[in-house]
Amino acid sequence: GAGVSQSPSNKVTEKGKDVELRCDPISGHTALYWYRQRLGQGLEFLIYFQGNSAPDKSGLPSDRFSAERTGESVSTLTIQRTQQEDSAVYLCASSARRRPYEQYFGPGTRLTVT
Amino acid sequence: GQSLEQPSEVTAVEGAIVQINCTYQTSGFYGLSWYQQHDGGAPTFLSYNGLDGLEETGRFSSFLSRSDSYGYLLLQELQMKDSASYFCAVTPQGGYNKLIFGAGTRLAVHP
């Protein structure tokens, strides 16, 4: 079956512009996660969605970051007024409800803010 | 809070066995996971230890000791394709919905 997909694969934007990143999780996976990975570093948790429950936004670094999810499908991560420190790979993952430790990752969106 | 420590780099030769350690300081967690990430690729799940002890999956094994705040990933019969970064991650209590990752260990396998 299809894995997690993300778009765009690469995004170059000017400082101060808004960007929107998209994630399509594996069908049937109720949980969806966003992570950020800076070059040579580990993954930084951003936000988690589980079904219709309130999302866990505890990892969002600032109010410039927001995310939405439509039911148990597509999610979008929006970064407003981008800054150079936002440059990173943004990874989306999904998992079955009972196996949150086994996450399936998409290929990521490489964001470069110039 | 949670803090995980891993060696930054490990080097080994083909056919050898390598152990990647992960020590942690955490107020509580459900289990320890391991992920593999090749350069430019997405992380892929390798194993999970919810209980103390050894879990074996083919050439890879993972171990957890809560009393020692320690876990490891053991890779046997190393192959060139095992060259990648390996991350340990905890599922924190009260946060049974996210993974907190270590900074990763870069494994280089040489002929």
Tab-separated table of C-alpha atoms in Angstrom, chain A residues 33 35 37 41-43 45 48 56 58 98 100-103 105-106, chain B residues 33 35 37 42-43 45 48 87 91 96-103:
chain	number	residue	atom	x	y	z
A	33	TYR	CA	2.958	13.671	13.744
A	35	TYR	CA	8.837	16.705	13.271
A	37	GLN	CA	15.152	17.907	11.588
A	41	GLN	CA	20.651	16.591	14.196
A	42	GLY	CA	17.895	14.477	15.667
A	43	LEU	CA	14.189	14.857	15.142
A	45	PHE	CA	8.710	16.880	17.840
A	48	TYR	CA	0.569	15.379	17.126
A	56	ASP	CA	-0.785	18.087	21.195
A	58	SER	CA	3.527	21.280	22.878
A	98	ARG	CA	-2.077	1.303	19.527
A	100	PRO	CA	2.656	5.074	18.614
A	101	TYR	CA	6.240	3.891	18.966
A	102	GLU	CA	6.193	2.489	15.414
A	103	GLN	CA	5.910	5.520	13.207
A	105	PHE	CA	7.748	8.640	8.023
A	106	GLY	CA	7.279	10.472	4.770
B	33	SER	CA	12.450	2.653	20.065
B	35	TYR	CA	15.095	4.110	14.012
B	37	GLN	CA	17.972	6.885	8.667
B	42	ALA	CA	13.318	9.134	5.955
B	43	PRO	CA	13.697	7.429	9.342
B	45	PHE	CA	11.402	1.894	12.437
B	48	TYR	CA	10.820	-1.325	20.234
B	87	PHE	CA	18.330	7.129	16.618
B	91	THR	CA	7.691	7.376	24.363
B	96	TYR	CA	1.772	8.439	24.788
B	97	ASN	CA	1.571	10.137	21.484
B	98	LYS	CA	5.002	11.295	20.477
B	99	LEU	CA	8.607	10.246	20.356
B	100	ILE	CA	11.488	12.136	21.899
B	101	PHE	CA	14.602	11.394	19.835
B	102	GLY	CA	18.266	11.294	20.672
B	103	ALA	CA	20.698	13.198	18.456
